[in-house]
Amino acid sequence: MGFLQAVDKEKVPCHVAIIMDGNGRWAQERGLPRARGHVAGVEAVRKVVKAARRAGVRYLTLYAFSAENWARPKEEVSALMDLLVSCLHGEMPLFLENDIRLRVIGQEEAFSPEVKAALQEALDKTAANRSMDLVLALSYSARWEISQAARRIAQEVKAGTLDPERIDPDCVARCLSTAFMPDPDLLIRTSGELRISNFLLWQIAYSELFFSPVYWPDFDEEMFYEALVRYQQRERRFGKVLSATGESGKRTGLQ
Ligand code: FPP
C-alpha cells in the first residue's frame, strides 16, 4: 500500500512548509552546473504541489529564495530569477486547473521589475482561487520579518494607536507577513541538513519537524505523503499534558 492510502483524511495538516534543499549537491554529484539542480527542483515542486492539493493541504509554503541567497554567484541568482519567471508563466495552468491561489512572502521590493511584474500577474490571475494557497517565500528572512513587525508595533505605539500593554503574541503574529494563514503544522526539510536557516522562526514554535535525507530534485509525491503519515503518528501537545481522555491538561514547564 502506498503512503497516500495511509494518510488519514481527517487529520491532514492544514499548513505544510518546506525548505527545499539539495539542488546544488544533486547537480554537482552528476557533474552538472548548480543551476541544473534548480531546474530539476521545479519538477519536484510540481509533484509536491499536486500531492499537497490532492491530500487536502490548505496552505503550502515553499522556501524558494532566502534573503541570504542574493550572496550566491551572479549566474546562479540570475538563473534562479529566470526560472522563477518561467515557472510563474509555465505553471499557470497547474494553478488554475487546481484552484490554487499564489501568495508571496518576503522582501518583494528586492526583485527586478521583470520578476515583480511576473509575480503580480500570477497573484492577480489566481486571486479568486480558494482550494489551496501556494505561498512562495522569496527573498525571505524570518529575522527580517520579525524586525519589520517590531518596527510596525513601535510606530503604532509612537503614534498613540497601540497601548504597549496590549502587545502580546497575537499582536506580533498579526504584524507578520503570514498573518493571513495559520502557523505551519508540519515543516519538512530535504537533503539531510538539520537546520531551520532563518525560515518562519516565529511561526514554527509548535510545528512538527520532518527531515528527509533526499535531495530536493528527488523528493516526490510518495515522500510527501510519507511525511504526512509520520506527522499523523506524532502526538502534538503544545506544551500541555494530555489526559487519558485526550483532553488537554495543565501546562508543563517544558513547552
Ligand atoms: C536549495 O538548494 C534551493 C534553493 C536555494 C532554491 C529552491 C528553488 C527551486 C526548487 C527552484 C524552483 C522554485 C521556484 C519557485 C522557481 P541549494 O542550492 O542550497 O542546494 P545545496 O545545499 O545542495 O547547495
Coordinates of C-alpha atoms and ligand atoms in Angstrom, one line a residue:
M1 CA 0.0 0.0 0.0
G2 CA 1.3 3.4 -0.9
F3 CA 1.5 6.2 1.7
L4 CA -1.4 8.2 0.1
Q5 CA -3.8 5.4 1.2
A6 CA -2.3 5.6 4.7
V7 CA -3.0 9.3 5.1
D8 CA -5.9 9.9 7.5
K9 CA -8.0 12.4 5.5
E10 CA -9.4 13.7 8.8
K11 CA -6.0 14.7 10.2
V12 CA -4.3 16.3 7.2
P13 CA -2.1 19.2 8.3
C14 CA -3.7 22.5 7.4
H15 CA -0.3 24.2 6.7
V16 CA 2.8 22.4 5.4
A17 CA 6.0 24.4 5.0
I18 CA 9.0 23.1 3.1
I19 CA 12.7 24.0 3.0
M20 CA 13.6 22.7 -0.5
D21 CA 17.3 21.9 0.0
G22 CA 19.9 20.0 -2.0
N23 CA 19.5 21.2 -5.6
G24 CA 23.2 22.2 -5.8
R25 CA 24.5 18.9 -4.5
W26 CA 22.1 17.0 -6.7
A27 CA 23.7 18.7 -9.7
Q28 CA 27.3 18.5 -8.5
E29 CA 27.0 14.8 -8.0
R30 CA 26.0 14.5 -11.6
G31 CA 28.8 16.8 -12.8
L32 CA 26.2 19.4 -13.8
P33 CA 26.2 23.2 -13.1
R34 CA 24.2 24.0 -9.9
A35 CA 21.5 25.8 -11.9
R36 CA 20.6 22.5 -13.5
G37 CA 19.7 21.3 -10.0
H38 CA 17.3 24.1 -9.6
V39 CA 15.7 23.2 -13.0
A40 CA 15.3 19.7 -11.7
G41 CA 13.9 21.1 -8.5
V42 CA 11.0 22.7 -10.4
E43 CA 9.8 19.2 -11.3
A44 CA 9.7 18.3 -7.6
V45 CA 7.8 21.5 -6.9
R46 CA 5.2 20.5 -9.4
K47 CA 4.9 17.0 -7.9
V48 CA 4.6 18.2 -4.4
V49 CA 2.1 21.0 -5.2
K50 CA -0.2 18.4 -6.8
A51 CA 0.3 15.9 -4.0
A52 CA -0.5 18.6 -1.4
R53 CA -3.6 19.6 -3.2
R54 CA -4.7 16.0 -3.6
A55 CA -4.2 15.3 0.1
G56 CA -6.2 18.4 1.1
V57 CA -3.5 20.6 2.5
R58 CA -4.9 24.1 2.7
Y59 CA -1.6 26.1 2.8
L60 CA 1.7 25.0 1.2
T61 CA 4.7 27.4 1.9
L62 CA 7.9 26.8 -0.1
Y63 CA 11.2 28.5 0.8
A64 CA 12.1 29.3 -2.8
F65 CA 14.7 32.0 -2.3
S66 CA 16.1 33.3 1.0
A67 CA 17.3 36.8 1.7
E68 CA 20.8 35.2 2.1
N69 CA 20.6 33.6 -1.4
W70 CA 21.4 37.0 -3.0
A71 CA 25.0 36.4 -2.0
R72 CA 25.3 33.4 -4.3
P73 CA 27.3 33.7 -7.6
K74 CA 25.7 36.2 -10.0
E75 CA 25.0 33.5 -12.6
E76 CA 23.2 31.3 -10.1
V77 CA 21.0 34.1 -8.8
S78 CA 20.2 35.1 -12.4
A79 CA 19.3 31.5 -13.3
L80 CA 17.0 31.3 -10.3
M81 CA 15.3 34.5 -11.3
D82 CA 14.8 33.3 -14.9
L83 CA 13.5 30.0 -13.6
L84 CA 11.0 31.8 -11.3
V85 CA 9.6 33.9 -14.1
S86 CA 9.3 30.9 -16.5
C87 CA 7.7 28.9 -13.7
L88 CA 5.1 31.6 -13.0
H89 CA 4.1 31.5 -16.6
G90 CA 4.6 27.8 -17.3
E91 CA 2.8 26.6 -14.2
M92 CA -0.2 28.9 -14.5
P93 CA -2.4 26.0 -16.0
L94 CA -1.5 23.9 -12.9
F95 CA -2.6 26.7 -10.6
L96 CA -5.8 27.4 -12.5
E97 CA -6.8 23.8 -13.0
N98 CA -6.2 23.0 -9.4
D99 CA -7.9 26.2 -7.9
I100 CA -4.6 27.2 -6.3
R101 CA -4.0 30.8 -5.2
L102 CA -0.5 32.1 -5.3
R103 CA 0.9 34.2 -2.5
V104 CA 4.3 35.7 -1.8
I105 CA 6.0 36.5 1.5
G106 CA 9.4 38.2 1.7
Q107 CA 11.1 41.4 0.5
E108 CA 9.4 41.7 -2.9
E109 CA 11.0 45.1 -3.4
A110 CA 14.4 43.4 -3.8
F111 CA 13.3 41.9 -7.2
S112 CA 13.8 43.3 -10.7
P113 CA 10.9 45.0 -12.4
E114 CA 10.5 41.9 -14.7
V115 CA 10.3 39.5 -11.7
K116 CA 7.9 41.8 -9.9
A117 CA 5.7 42.1 -12.9
A118 CA 5.6 38.3 -13.3
L119 CA 4.8 37.9 -9.6
Q120 CA 2.0 40.5 -9.7
E121 CA 0.5 38.9 -12.8
A122 CA 0.5 35.4 -11.2
L123 CA -1.0 36.8 -7.9
D124 CA -3.8 38.6 -9.9
K125 CA -4.6 35.6 -12.1
T126 CA -5.0 33.3 -9.2
A127 CA -6.5 35.7 -6.6
A128 CA -10.0 34.1 -6.8
N129 CA -8.8 30.5 -6.3
R130 CA -9.7 29.0 -3.0
S131 CA -8.8 25.3 -2.7
M132 CA -5.1 25.8 -1.7
D133 CA -2.8 28.7 -1.1
L134 CA 0.7 28.2 -2.5
V135 CA 2.9 30.6 -0.6
L136 CA 6.3 31.3 -2.1
A137 CA 8.9 32.7 0.4
L138 CA 11.0 34.9 -1.8
S139 CA 13.9 37.0 -0.6
Y140 CA 12.6 35.9 2.8
S141 CA 14.3 36.1 6.1
A142 CA 12.5 35.4 9.4
R143 CA 14.7 37.8 11.4
W144 CA 13.9 40.5 8.8
E145 CA 10.2 39.7 9.1
I146 CA 10.2 39.8 12.9
S147 CA 12.2 43.1 12.8
Q148 CA 9.6 44.6 10.5
A149 CA 6.8 43.6 12.9
A150 CA 8.7 45.2 15.8
R151 CA 9.1 48.4 13.7
R152 CA 5.4 48.5 12.9
I153 CA 4.5 47.9 16.5
A154 CA 6.9 50.7 17.6
Q155 CA 5.4 53.1 15.1
E156 CA 1.8 52.3 16.3
V157 CA 2.9 52.9 19.9
K158 CA 4.6 56.1 18.9
A159 CA 1.5 57.3 17.1
G160 CA -0.5 56.6 20.2
T161 CA -2.7 54.0 18.4
L162 CA -1.4 51.0 20.4
D163 CA -1.1 50.6 24.1
P164 CA 2.2 48.8 24.9
E165 CA 0.3 46.7 27.5
R166 CA -1.6 45.2 24.5
I167 CA 1.5 43.8 22.8
D168 CA 1.1 40.1 23.0
P169 CA 1.9 37.1 20.7
D170 CA -1.4 37.6 18.8
C171 CA -0.4 41.2 18.2
V172 CA 3.0 40.3 16.9
A173 CA 1.6 37.5 14.7
R174 CA -0.8 40.0 13.1
C175 CA 2.2 42.1 12.0
L176 CA 4.0 39.2 10.3
S177 CA 3.7 38.6 6.5
T178 CA 2.0 35.3 7.3
A179 CA -0.9 36.9 9.2
F180 CA -3.4 35.5 6.6
M181 CA -2.7 31.9 7.4
P182 CA -2.3 29.6 10.5
D183 CA 1.2 28.5 11.6
P184 CA 2.7 25.5 9.9
D185 CA 1.6 22.2 11.4
L186 CA 4.4 20.4 9.6
L187 CA 7.8 21.7 8.4
I188 CA 9.7 19.5 6.0
R189 CA 13.4 19.9 5.1
T190 CA 15.1 17.9 2.5
S191 CA 18.8 17.0 1.8
G192 CA 19.6 15.7 5.3
E193 CA 20.5 19.1 6.8
L194 CA 19.1 19.6 10.3
R195 CA 18.7 23.3 10.3
I196 CA 15.9 25.9 10.1
S197 CA 18.0 28.5 8.2
N198 CA 16.1 31.6 9.1
F199 CA 12.7 30.3 7.9
L200 CA 9.4 31.1 9.7
L201 CA 11.2 31.3 13.1
W202 CA 8.2 32.7 14.9
Q203 CA 5.6 30.5 13.2
I204 CA 7.2 27.1 13.8
A205 CA 7.1 27.3 17.6
Y206 CA 4.9 24.2 17.7
S207 CA 5.3 22.8 14.2
E208 CA 6.3 19.1 13.8
L209 CA 9.6 18.7 12.0
F210 CA 10.3 16.2 9.3
F211 CA 13.8 15.8 7.9
S212 CA 14.3 13.8 4.7
P213 CA 17.8 12.7 3.5
V214 CA 16.7 13.0 -0.1
Y215 CA 17.9 16.0 -2.2
W216 CA 15.0 18.2 -3.3
P217 CA 15.0 17.2 -7.0
D218 CA 14.5 13.6 -5.9
F219 CA 11.7 14.4 -3.5
D220 CA 8.3 13.1 -4.9
E221 CA 4.6 12.6 -4.1
E222 CA 5.2 9.4 -2.2
M223 CA 7.8 11.0 0.1
F224 CA 5.5 13.9 0.7
Y225 CA 2.7 11.5 1.7
E226 CA 5.1 9.7 3.9
A227 CA 5.8 13.0 5.7
L228 CA 2.1 13.4 6.3
V229 CA 1.7 9.9 7.7
R230 CA 4.7 10.5 10.0
Y231 CA 3.2 13.7 11.1
Q232 CA -0.1 12.0 11.9
Q233 CA 1.7 9.4 14.1
R234 CA 3.0 12.2 16.3
E235 CA 1.3 13.4 19.5
R236 CA 1.0 17.2 19.4
R237 CA 0.8 18.5 23.0
F238 CA 1.5 22.2 22.6
G239 CA 3.3 22.2 25.9
K240 CA 0.3 20.6 27.7
V241 CA -0.2 17.3 29.4
L242 CA -2.8 15.1 27.6
S243 CA -5.1 13.2 29.9
A244 CA -6.3 9.6 29.2
T245 CA -9.5 11.0 27.6
G246 CA -7.4 13.1 25.2
E247 CA -8.4 16.4 26.9
S248 CA -5.7 18.9 27.4
G249 CA -4.4 19.4 30.9
K250 CA -2.2 22.0 32.6
R251 CA 0.9 23.4 31.0
T252 CA 4.2 21.9 31.8
G253 CA 7.5 23.8 32.3
L254 CA 8.7 22.2 29.1
Q255 CA 6.8 23.5 26.1
Ligands
FPP1 C1 18.3 25.0 -2.2 O1 19.2 24.1 -2.8 C2 17.3 25.5 -3.1 C3 17.2 26.8 -3.5 C4 18.1 27.8 -3.0 C5 16.2 27.3 -4.4 C6 15.0 26.5 -4.5 C7 14.4 26.7 -5.8 C8 13.8 25.7 -6.5 C9 13.4 24.4 -6.1 C10 13.5 26.1 -7.9 C11 12.1 26.2 -8.2 C12 11.3 27.1 -7.5 C13 10.9 28.3 -7.9 C14 9.8 28.9 -7.2 C15 11.5 28.9 -9.1 P1 20.8 24.5 -2.7 O2 21.1 25.2 -4.0 O3 21.0 25.3 -1.5 O4 21.4 23.1 -2.6 P2 22.8 22.7 -1.9 O5 22.5 22.9 -0.4 O6 23.0 21.3 -2.3 O7 23.8 23.6 -2.4

